[in-house]
PDB file of C-alpha atoms in Angstrom:
ATOM      1  CA  MET A1330      32.275 -28.923  -7.886  1.00  0.00           C
ATOM      2  CA  ARG A1331      30.957 -32.222  -9.212  1.00  0.00           C
ATOM      3  CA  ILE A1332      28.940 -31.929 -12.399  1.00  0.00           C
ATOM      4  CA  ARG A1333      26.746 -34.622 -13.864  1.00  0.00           C
ATOM      5  CA  LYS A1334      26.226 -34.073 -17.601  1.00  0.00           C
ATOM      6  CA  ILE A1335      23.596 -36.053 -19.438  1.00  0.00           C
ATOM      7  CA  LYS A1336      24.219 -34.229 -22.700  1.00  0.00           C
ATOM      8  CA  THR A1337      26.627 -31.412 -23.329  1.00  0.00           C
ATOM      9  CA  TYR A1338      24.605 -28.231 -23.352  1.00  0.00           C
ATOM     10  CA  VAL A1339      26.747 -26.449 -20.768  1.00  0.00           C
ATOM     11  CA  ALA A1340      30.479 -25.836 -20.776  1.00  0.00           C
ATOM     12  CA  LEU A1341      31.926 -24.059 -17.781  1.00  0.00           C
ATOM     13  CA  ALA A1342      34.487 -21.463 -18.772  1.00  0.00           C
ATOM     14  CA  ALA A1343      36.490 -18.802 -17.013  1.00  0.00           C
ATOM     15  CA  ILE A1344      35.321 -15.266 -17.687  1.00  0.00           C
ATOM     16  CA  SER A1345      38.220 -13.423 -19.304  1.00  0.00           C
ATOM     17  CA  ALA A1346      39.237  -9.934 -18.257  1.00  0.00           C
ATOM     18  CA  ASP A1347      38.220  -8.384 -21.557  1.00  0.00           C
ATOM     19  CA  TYR A1348      34.687  -9.705 -21.016  1.00  0.00           C
ATOM     20  CA  MET A1349      34.268  -7.600 -17.897  1.00  0.00           C
ATOM     21  CA  VAL A1350      33.391  -4.345 -19.636  1.00  0.00           C
ATOM     22  CA  SER A1351      30.970  -1.752 -18.350  1.00  0.00           C
ATOM     23  CA  ALA A1352      28.241   0.339 -19.890  1.00  0.00           C
ATOM     24  CA  THR A1353      27.140   3.832 -18.978  1.00  0.00           C
ATOM     25  CA  VAL A1354      23.703   4.430 -17.538  1.00  0.00           C
ATOM     26  CA  ALA A1355      22.326   7.839 -18.425  1.00  0.00           C
ATOM     27  CA  PRO A1356      19.088   9.535 -19.479  1.00  0.00           C
ATOM     28  CA  SER A1357      18.867  11.681 -22.581  1.00  0.00           C
ATOM     29  CA  ALA A1358      18.888  15.470 -22.367  1.00  0.00           C
ATOM     30  CA  SER A1359      15.107  15.493 -22.655  1.00  0.00           C
ATOM     31  CA  GLY A1360      14.738  13.077 -19.766  1.00  0.00           C
ATOM     32  CA  ALA A1361      13.385  10.338 -22.047  1.00  0.00           C
ATOM     33  CA  PRO A1362      15.022   6.921 -21.734  1.00  0.00           C
ATOM     34  CA  ARG A1363      17.608   5.766 -24.230  1.00  0.00           C
ATOM     35  CA  HIS A1364      20.025   2.860 -24.536  1.00  0.00           C
ATOM     36  CA  GLY A1365      21.872   2.672 -21.251  1.00  0.00           C
ATOM     37  CA  ALA A1366      18.968   4.014 -19.192  1.00  0.00           C
ATOM     38  CA  THR A1367      17.096   2.180 -16.475  1.00  0.00           C
ATOM     39  CA  LEU A1368      13.317   2.159 -16.354  1.00  0.00           C
ATOM     40  CA  ASP A1369      10.934   0.899 -13.683  1.00  0.00           C
ATOM     41  CA  TRP A1370       7.431  -0.512 -14.028  1.00  0.00           C
ATOM     42  CA  ALA A1371       5.034  -2.031 -11.512  1.00  0.00           C
ATOM     43  CA  ALA A1372       1.891  -4.089 -11.967  1.00  0.00           C
ATOM     44  CA  VAL A1373      -1.203  -3.659  -9.867  1.00  0.00           C
ATOM     45  CA  PRO A1374      -1.649  -6.496  -7.330  1.00  0.00           C
ATOM     46  CA  GLY A1375      -2.819  -9.677  -9.018  1.00  0.00           C
ATOM     47  CA  GLU A1376      -4.376 -13.027  -8.216  1.00  0.00           C
ATOM     48  CA  ASN A1377      -1.182 -14.652  -6.938  1.00  0.00           C
ATOM     49  CA  TYR A1378       1.073 -11.738  -6.031  1.00  0.00           C
ATOM     50  CA  ALA A1379       1.032  -8.572  -3.965  1.00  0.00           C
ATOM     51  CA  ASP A1380       3.930  -6.895  -5.770  1.00  0.00           C
ATOM     52  CA  ALA A1381       5.305  -7.406  -9.265  1.00  0.00           C
ATOM     53  CA  GLN A1382       7.897  -4.736  -9.958  1.00  0.00           C
ATOM     54  CA  PHE A1383      10.464  -4.738 -12.737  1.00  0.00           C
ATOM     55  CA  ARG A1384      13.502  -2.732 -13.808  1.00  0.00           C
ATOM     56  CA  LEU A1385      14.875  -2.594 -17.358  1.00  0.00           C
ATOM     57  CA  TRP A1386      18.453  -1.887 -18.428  1.00  0.00           C
ATOM     58  CA  LEU A1387      19.496  -1.559 -22.067  1.00  0.00           C
ATOM     59  CA  PRO A1388      23.113  -1.625 -23.257  1.00  0.00           C
ATOM     60  CA  THR A1389      24.500   1.550 -24.767  1.00  0.00           C
ATOM     61  CA  ARG A1390      26.141  -0.225 -27.659  1.00  0.00           C
ATOM     62  CA  SER A1391      23.104  -2.046 -28.996  1.00  0.00           C
ATOM     63  CA  HIS A1392      20.078  -0.746 -30.860  1.00  0.00           C
ATOM     64  CA  ARG A1393      18.850  -4.250 -31.545  1.00  0.00           C
ATOM     65  CA  ILE A1394      17.720  -6.506 -28.713  1.00  0.00           C
ATOM     66  CA  ARG A1395      18.223 -10.180 -29.494  1.00  0.00           C
ATOM     67  CA  TYR A1396      16.870 -11.423 -26.188  1.00  0.00           C
ATOM     68  CA  VAL A1397      15.888 -10.362 -22.681  1.00  0.00           C
ATOM     69  CA  LEU A1398      17.680 -11.767 -19.638  1.00  0.00           C
ATOM     70  CA  VAL A1399      15.280 -11.850 -16.679  1.00  0.00           C
ATOM     71  CA  LEU A1400      16.854 -11.956 -13.206  1.00  0.00           C
ATOM     72  CA  THR A1401      14.613 -13.194 -10.385  1.00  0.00           C
ATOM     73  CA  PRO A1402      15.866 -13.568  -6.789  1.00  0.00           C
ATOM     74  CA  GLY A1403      14.803 -15.835  -3.952  1.00  0.00           C
ATOM     75  CA  SER A1404      11.670 -15.723  -1.855  1.00  0.00           C
ATOM     76  CA  ASN A1405       9.983 -12.307  -1.812  1.00  0.00           C
ATOM     77  CA  ALA A1406      13.323 -10.584  -2.428  1.00  0.00           C
ATOM     78  CA  ASP A1407      14.121  -7.570  -4.602  1.00  0.00           C
ATOM     79  CA  GLY A1408      16.223  -8.356  -7.660  1.00  0.00           C
ATOM     80  CA  ARG A1409      15.841  -5.067  -9.478  1.00  0.00           C
ATOM     81  CA  SER A1410      19.327  -3.921  -8.519  1.00  0.00           C
ATOM     82  CA  MET A1411      20.814  -6.923 -10.317  1.00  0.00           C
ATOM     83  CA  VAL A1412      20.513  -5.050 -13.608  1.00  0.00           C
ATOM     84  CA  ALA A1413      23.314  -2.770 -12.335  1.00  0.00           C
ATOM     85  CA  ASP A1414      25.702  -5.696 -11.898  1.00  0.00           C
ATOM     86  CA  ALA A1415      28.757  -5.103 -14.111  1.00  0.00           C
ATOM     87  CA  ARG A1416      28.985  -8.751 -15.087  1.00  0.00           C
ATOM     88  CA  TRP A1417      25.411  -9.025 -16.293  1.00  0.00           C
ATOM     89  CA  GLN A1418      25.783  -5.684 -18.067  1.00  0.00           C
ATOM     90  CA  ALA A1419      28.907  -6.960 -19.817  1.00  0.00           C
ATOM     91  CA  PHE A1420      26.957 -10.001 -20.976  1.00  0.00           C
ATOM     92  CA  ALA A1421      24.163  -7.763 -22.246  1.00  0.00           C
ATOM     93  CA  VAL A1422      26.550  -5.509 -24.157  1.00  0.00           C
ATOM     94  CA  ARG A1423      28.302  -8.423 -25.802  1.00  0.00           C
ATOM     95  CA  HIS A1424      25.147 -10.309 -26.755  1.00  0.00           C
ATOM     96  CA  GLU A1425      22.726  -7.447 -27.480  1.00  0.00           C
ATOM     97  CA  ALA A1426      20.454  -8.219 -24.561  1.00  0.00           C
ATOM     98  CA  ALA A1427      18.172  -6.250 -22.325  1.00  0.00           C
ATOM     99  CA  LEU A1428      18.310  -6.946 -18.595  1.00  0.00           C
ATOM    100  CA  VAL A1429      15.183  -7.091 -16.452  1.00  0.00           C
ATOM    101  CA  GLY A1430      15.397  -7.406 -12.675  1.00  0.00           C
ATOM    102  CA  SER A1431      12.278  -8.394 -10.767  1.00  0.00           C
ATOM    103  CA  ARG A1432      10.713  -8.085  -7.365  1.00  0.00           C
ATOM    104  CA  MET A1433       7.710 -10.285  -6.649  1.00  0.00           C
ATOM    105  CA  THR A1434       6.026 -10.818  -3.313  1.00  0.00           C
ATOM    106  CA  ASP A1435       3.237 -13.075  -2.161  1.00  0.00           C
ATOM    107  CA  LYS A1436      -0.250 -12.161  -1.133  1.00  0.00           C
ATOM    108  CA  PRO A1437      -1.197 -13.739   2.199  1.00  0.00           C
ATOM    109  CA  HIS A1438      -2.362 -17.305   1.625  1.00  0.00           C
ATOM    110  CA  ALA A1439      -2.811 -20.544   3.541  1.00  0.00           C
ATOM    111  CA  ASP A1440       0.788 -21.780   3.351  1.00  0.00           C
ATOM    112  CA  MET A1441       3.235 -18.888   3.179  1.00  0.00           C
ATOM    113  CA  SER A1442       6.173 -21.315   3.027  1.00  0.00           C
ATOM    114  CA  ARG A1443       5.195 -21.897  -0.608  1.00  0.00           C
ATOM    115  CA  GLU A1444       5.542 -18.935  -2.954  1.00  0.00           C
ATOM    116  CA  SER A1445       2.265 -18.621  -4.803  1.00  0.00           C
ATOM    117  CA  TYR A1446       3.735 -16.036  -7.163  1.00  0.00           C
ATOM    118  CA  ALA A1447       5.971 -18.760  -8.606  1.00  0.00           C
ATOM    119  CA  GLN A1448       2.871 -20.049 -10.422  1.00  0.00           C
ATOM    120  CA  ALA A1449       3.433 -17.908 -13.495  1.00  0.00           C
ATOM    121  CA  SER A1450       0.204 -19.005 -15.153  1.00  0.00           C
ATOM    122  CA  ARG A1451      -1.896 -17.442 -12.381  1.00  0.00           C
ATOM    123  CA  GLY A1452      -0.909 -13.846 -13.046  1.00  0.00           C
ATOM    124  CA  SER A1453       2.721 -13.203 -12.172  1.00  0.00           C
ATOM    125  CA  GLY A1454       3.888 -14.382 -15.589  1.00  0.00           C
ATOM    126  CA  GLN A1455       1.449 -12.038 -17.295  1.00  0.00           C
ATOM    127  CA  ALA A1456       2.807  -9.219 -15.131  1.00  0.00           C
ATOM    128  CA  LEU A1457       6.261  -9.860 -16.608  1.00  0.00           C
ATOM    129  CA  ILE A1458       4.862  -9.817 -20.143  1.00  0.00           C
ATOM    130  CA  GLU A1459       3.022  -6.568 -19.457  1.00  0.00           C
ATOM    131  CA  ALA A1460       6.222  -5.067 -18.072  1.00  0.00           C
ATOM    132  CA  LEU A1461       8.085  -5.975 -21.255  1.00  0.00           C
ATOM    133  CA  ASN A1462       5.354  -4.399 -23.367  1.00  0.00           C
ATOM    134  CA  ALA A1463       5.419  -1.244 -21.257  1.00  0.00           C
ATOM    135  CA  PHE A1464       9.204  -1.015 -21.512  1.00  0.00           C
ATOM    136  CA  ALA A1465       9.064  -1.562 -25.279  1.00  0.00           C
ATOM    137  CA  ASP A1466       6.597   1.290 -25.667  1.00  0.00           C
ATOM    138  CA  LYS A1467       8.657   3.583 -23.470  1.00  0.00           C
ATOM    139  CA  VAL A1468      11.951   3.038 -25.310  1.00  0.00           C
ATOM    140  CA  GLY A1469      10.341   2.776 -28.745  1.00  0.00           C
ATOM    141  CA  ASN A1470      11.804  -0.659 -29.422  1.00  0.00           C
ATOM    142  CA  ARG A1471       9.427  -3.582 -29.874  1.00  0.00           C
ATOM    143  CA  ASP A1472      12.345  -6.023 -29.598  1.00  0.00           C
ATOM    144  CA  VAL A1473      12.051  -5.621 -25.837  1.00  0.00           C
ATOM    145  CA  ALA A1474       8.553  -7.116 -25.934  1.00  0.00           C
ATOM    146  CA  ARG A1475       9.211  -9.757 -28.586  1.00  0.00           C
ATOM    147  CA  ALA A1476      12.728 -11.050 -27.934  1.00  0.00           C
ATOM    148  CA  PRO A1477      13.183 -14.568 -26.530  1.00  0.00           C
ATOM    149  CA  LEU A1478      13.709 -14.747 -22.788  1.00  0.00           C
ATOM    150  CA  LEU A1479      16.658 -16.114 -20.854  1.00  0.00           C
ATOM    151  CA  LEU A1480      15.517 -16.853 -17.309  1.00  0.00           C
ATOM    152  CA  TRP A1481      17.959 -16.816 -14.399  1.00  0.00           C
ATOM    153  CA  GLY A1482      16.782 -17.163 -10.825  1.00  0.00           C
ATOM    154  CA  PHE A1483      17.651 -18.475  -7.403  1.00  0.00           C
ATOM    155  CA  SER A1484      15.369 -20.568  -5.193  1.00  0.00           C
ATOM    156  CA  ALA A1485      11.849 -19.165  -5.667  1.00  0.00           C
ATOM    157  CA  GLY A1486      13.189 -17.302  -8.689  1.00  0.00           C
ATOM    158  CA  GLY A1487      14.091 -20.604 -10.313  1.00  0.00           C
ATOM    159  CA  GLN A1488      10.659 -21.943  -9.401  1.00  0.00           C
ATOM    160  CA  PHE A1489       9.101 -18.999 -11.234  1.00  0.00           C
ATOM    161  CA  ASN A1490      11.353 -19.736 -14.224  1.00  0.00           C
ATOM    162  CA  TYR A1491      10.178 -23.337 -14.403  1.00  0.00           C
ATOM    163  CA  GLU A1492       6.532 -22.382 -14.142  1.00  0.00           C
ATOM    164  CA  PHE A1493       6.925 -19.625 -16.742  1.00  0.00           C
ATOM    165  CA  LEU A1494       8.458 -22.194 -19.091  1.00  0.00           C
ATOM    166  CA  ALA A1495       5.521 -24.509 -18.417  1.00  0.00           C
ATOM    167  CA  TRP A1496       3.092 -21.683 -19.206  1.00  0.00           C
ATOM    168  CA  LYS A1497       4.754 -19.946 -22.184  1.00  0.00           C
ATOM    169  CA  PRO A1498       7.462 -22.248 -23.567  1.00  0.00           C
ATOM    170  CA  ASP A1499       7.490 -20.469 -26.923  1.00  0.00           C
ATOM    171  CA  ARG A1500       8.739 -17.285 -25.202  1.00  0.00           C
ATOM    172  CA  VAL A1501      11.747 -18.914 -23.524  1.00  0.00           C
ATOM    173  CA  ALA A1502      15.165 -19.479 -25.126  1.00  0.00           C
ATOM    174  CA  GLY A1503      16.854 -20.892 -22.021  1.00  0.00           C
ATOM    175  CA  PHE A1504      16.242 -21.221 -18.294  1.00  0.00           C
ATOM    176  CA  VAL A1505      17.807 -22.087 -14.950  1.00  0.00           C
ATOM    177  CA  VAL A1506      16.213 -23.916 -12.017  1.00  0.00           C
ATOM    178  CA  ASN A1507      18.455 -23.185  -9.061  1.00  0.00           C
ATOM    179  CA  LYS A1508      18.037 -24.876  -5.661  1.00  0.00           C
ATOM    180  CA  GLY A1509      14.325 -24.249  -5.306  1.00  0.00           C
ATOM    181  CA  GLY A1510      11.935 -26.691  -3.740  1.00  0.00           C
ATOM    182  CA  VAL A1511       8.260 -26.149  -4.625  1.00  0.00           C
ATOM    183  CA  TYR A1512       7.144 -26.726  -8.212  1.00  0.00           C
ATOM    184  CA  TYR A1513       3.536 -26.753  -9.335  1.00  0.00           C
ATOM    185  CA  SER A1514       4.173 -28.479 -12.688  1.00  0.00           C
ATOM    186  CA  GLY A1515       5.839 -31.820 -13.346  1.00  0.00           C
ATOM    187  CA  LEU A1516       6.164 -33.250 -16.841  1.00  0.00           C
ATOM    188  CA  LEU A1517       6.182 -30.294 -19.228  1.00  0.00           C
ATOM    189  CA  SER A1518       5.022 -30.105 -22.824  1.00  0.00           C
ATOM    190  CA  ALA A1519       7.167 -31.221 -25.745  1.00  0.00           C
ATOM    191  CA  THR A1520       7.651 -27.560 -26.656  1.00  0.00           C
ATOM    192  CA  ALA A1521       8.996 -26.807 -23.188  1.00  0.00           C
ATOM    193  CA  ARG A1522      11.245 -29.847 -23.132  1.00  0.00           C
ATOM    194  CA  ILE A1523      13.227 -28.731 -26.181  1.00  0.00           C
ATOM    195  CA  VAL A1524      14.179 -25.429 -24.494  1.00  0.00           C
ATOM    196  CA  PRO A1525      17.751 -25.752 -23.168  1.00  0.00           C
ATOM    197  CA  GLY A1526      17.766 -25.732 -19.383  1.00  0.00           C
ATOM    198  CA  LEU A1527      20.020 -26.164 -16.393  1.00  0.00           C
ATOM    199  CA  LEU A1528      18.754 -27.628 -13.108  1.00  0.00           C
ATOM    200  CA  ILE A1529      21.098 -27.011 -10.171  1.00  0.00           C
ATOM    201  CA  LEU A1530      21.018 -28.461  -6.671  1.00  0.00           C
ATOM    202  CA  GLY A1531      23.429 -28.149  -3.763  1.00  0.00           C
ATOM    203  CA  THR A1532      24.574 -31.359  -2.111  1.00  0.00           C
ATOM    204  CA  LYS A1533      24.221 -29.730   1.328  1.00  0.00           C
ATOM    205  CA  ASP A1534      20.743 -28.328   0.665  1.00  0.00           C
ATOM    206  CA  LEU A1535      17.713 -29.878   2.359  1.00  0.00           C
ATOM    207  CA  ASP A1536      16.907 -33.368   1.122  1.00  0.00           C
ATOM    208  CA  TRP A1537      13.390 -32.467   0.029  1.00  0.00           C
ATOM    209  CA  ARG A1538      14.669 -29.611  -2.137  1.00  0.00           C
ATOM    210  CA  LYS A1539      17.240 -31.857  -3.772  1.00  0.00           C
ATOM    211  CA  ALA A1540      14.634 -34.546  -4.357  1.00  0.00           C
ATOM    212  CA  ALA A1541      12.231 -32.068  -5.965  1.00  0.00           C
ATOM    213  CA  ILE A1542      14.801 -30.987  -8.549  1.00  0.00           C
ATOM    214  CA  GLN A1543      15.939 -34.551  -9.195  1.00  0.00           C
ATOM    215  CA  ARG A1544      12.332 -35.596  -9.854  1.00  0.00           C
ATOM    216  CA  LEU A1545      11.769 -32.726 -12.292  1.00  0.00           C
ATOM    217  CA  PHE A1546      14.894 -33.639 -14.178  1.00  0.00           C
ATOM    218  CA  ALA A1547      14.225 -37.382 -14.248  1.00  0.00           C
ATOM    219  CA  ILE A1548      10.661 -37.247 -15.526  1.00  0.00           C
ATOM    220  CA  ASN A1549      11.398 -34.667 -18.217  1.00  0.00           C
ATOM    221  CA  ARG A1550      14.757 -36.078 -19.265  1.00  0.00           C
ATOM    222  CA  GLN A1551      13.153 -39.485 -19.755  1.00  0.00           C
ATOM    223  CA  ALA A1552      10.791 -37.740 -22.185  1.00  0.00           C
ATOM    224  CA  GLY A1553      13.699 -36.212 -24.105  1.00  0.00           C
ATOM    225  CA  ALA A1554      14.223 -32.855 -22.374  1.00  0.00           C
ATOM    226  CA  ARG A1555      17.294 -30.870 -23.470  1.00  0.00           C
ATOM    227  CA  TRP A1556      18.278 -30.230 -19.893  1.00  0.00           C
ATOM    228  CA  SER A1557      21.324 -30.825 -17.735  1.00  0.00           C
ATOM    229  CA  LEU A1558      21.433 -31.593 -14.017  1.00  0.00           C
ATOM    230  CA  VAL A1559      24.251 -30.160 -11.918  1.00  0.00           C
ATOM    231  CA  GLU A1560      25.072 -31.118  -8.336  1.00  0.00           C
ATOM    232  CA  GLU A1561      27.277 -28.558  -6.612  1.00  0.00           C
ATOM    233  CA  SER A1562      29.360 -30.410  -4.052  1.00  0.00           C
ATOM    234  CA  GLY A1563      29.512 -28.807  -0.613  1.00  0.00           C
ATOM    235  CA  VAL A1564      26.954 -26.130  -1.468  1.00  0.00           C
ATOM    236  CA  GLY A1565      23.753 -25.606   0.503  1.00  0.00           C
ATOM    237  CA  HIS A1566      20.839 -23.300  -0.206  1.00  0.00           C
ATOM    238  CA  GLU A1567      22.925 -20.584  -1.825  1.00  0.00           C
ATOM    239  CA  GLU A1568      23.775 -19.313  -5.290  1.00  0.00           C
ATOM    240  CA  GLY A1569      27.184 -20.987  -5.380  1.00  0.00           C
ATOM    241  CA  ARG A1570      28.545 -20.970  -8.927  1.00  0.00           C
ATOM    242  CA  SER A1571      25.116 -20.956 -10.510  1.00  0.00           C
ATOM    243  CA  ARG A1572      25.745 -17.640 -12.232  1.00  0.00           C
ATOM    244  CA  ASP A1573      28.907 -18.966 -13.864  1.00  0.00           C
ATOM    245  CA  MET A1574      27.037 -21.987 -15.169  1.00  0.00           C
ATOM    246  CA  ALA A1575      24.009 -20.002 -16.280  1.00  0.00           C
ATOM    247  CA  GLU A1576      26.204 -17.543 -18.122  1.00  0.00           C
ATOM    248  CA  ALA A1577      27.959 -20.387 -19.938  1.00  0.00           C
ATOM    249  CA  LEU A1578      24.596 -21.804 -21.004  1.00  0.00           C
ATOM    250  CA  PHE A1579      23.280 -18.424 -22.098  1.00  0.00           C
ATOM    251  CA  ARG A1580      26.443 -17.664 -24.083  1.00  0.00           C
ATOM    252  CA  ARG A1581      26.001 -20.945 -25.915  1.00  0.00           C
ATOM    253  CA  ILE A1582      22.382 -20.132 -26.669  1.00  0.00           C
ATOM    254  CA  ALA A1583      23.248 -16.615 -27.824  1.00  0.00           C
ATOM    255  CA  SER A1584      25.859 -17.895 -30.244  1.00  0.00           C
ATOM    256  CA  ARG A1585      24.037 -20.930 -31.630  1.00  0.00           C
ATOM    257  CA  ARG A1586      20.317 -20.927 -31.041  1.00  0.00           C
ATOM    258  CA  LEU A1587      18.921 -17.457 -31.533  1.00  0.00           C
ATOM    259  CA  PRO A1588      18.552 -15.712 -34.899  1.00  0.00           C
ATOM    260  CA  PRO A1589      21.359 -13.344 -36.000  1.00  0.00           C
TER     261      PRO A1589
END
């Protein structure tokens, strides 16, 4: 994999065996959720989405939530099951994070090749915020609603991440743009540009997708953005090693940027 680093915000590292721990998922005897439980919440259809459904997972070993890692898949796909992934759970346990997996789908619109729900400012972003508030109320922990967000996504999921950052930069601690193609915002605010970010393209992806990500990086980096651009050699429109790189970025943020 060829990596272009403009400034060192990301360091790829192997994930050691002792990092791959697991956490138990279980309800309390009363049926109420507790740490380690999964909860689901769904928004009513909104202006730019038909479905906005979310699943929360909290680590058993943490009563404090330092941040929320939001996992958003590609176009109209269901990412709620990603909160059950042992690797993401291990990350959450180690860094006192909540996991939120999302499923968002488009309402019919004029050009269905472009995911309207990626425009976070038009309603889908608010659906995520409402989900976090609902989860916080249910588990009795306001950290879930207030903690900074780490945004991981693939394709349309990365597009949503970028647009959420554009809309609510003060809520985001770090983000990944990952091989998407359609972005509704260009040069972001100064507040958004200081949020550490990773923009990933595959060298075998379609030229227009690669160009879109390169343009985002160039215009914002010229204005001082704390972002890195990664070109994955031989990778097309697929996740590739994006999770490895995102995890390295998020570990760095967890250890250096967020409050203790």
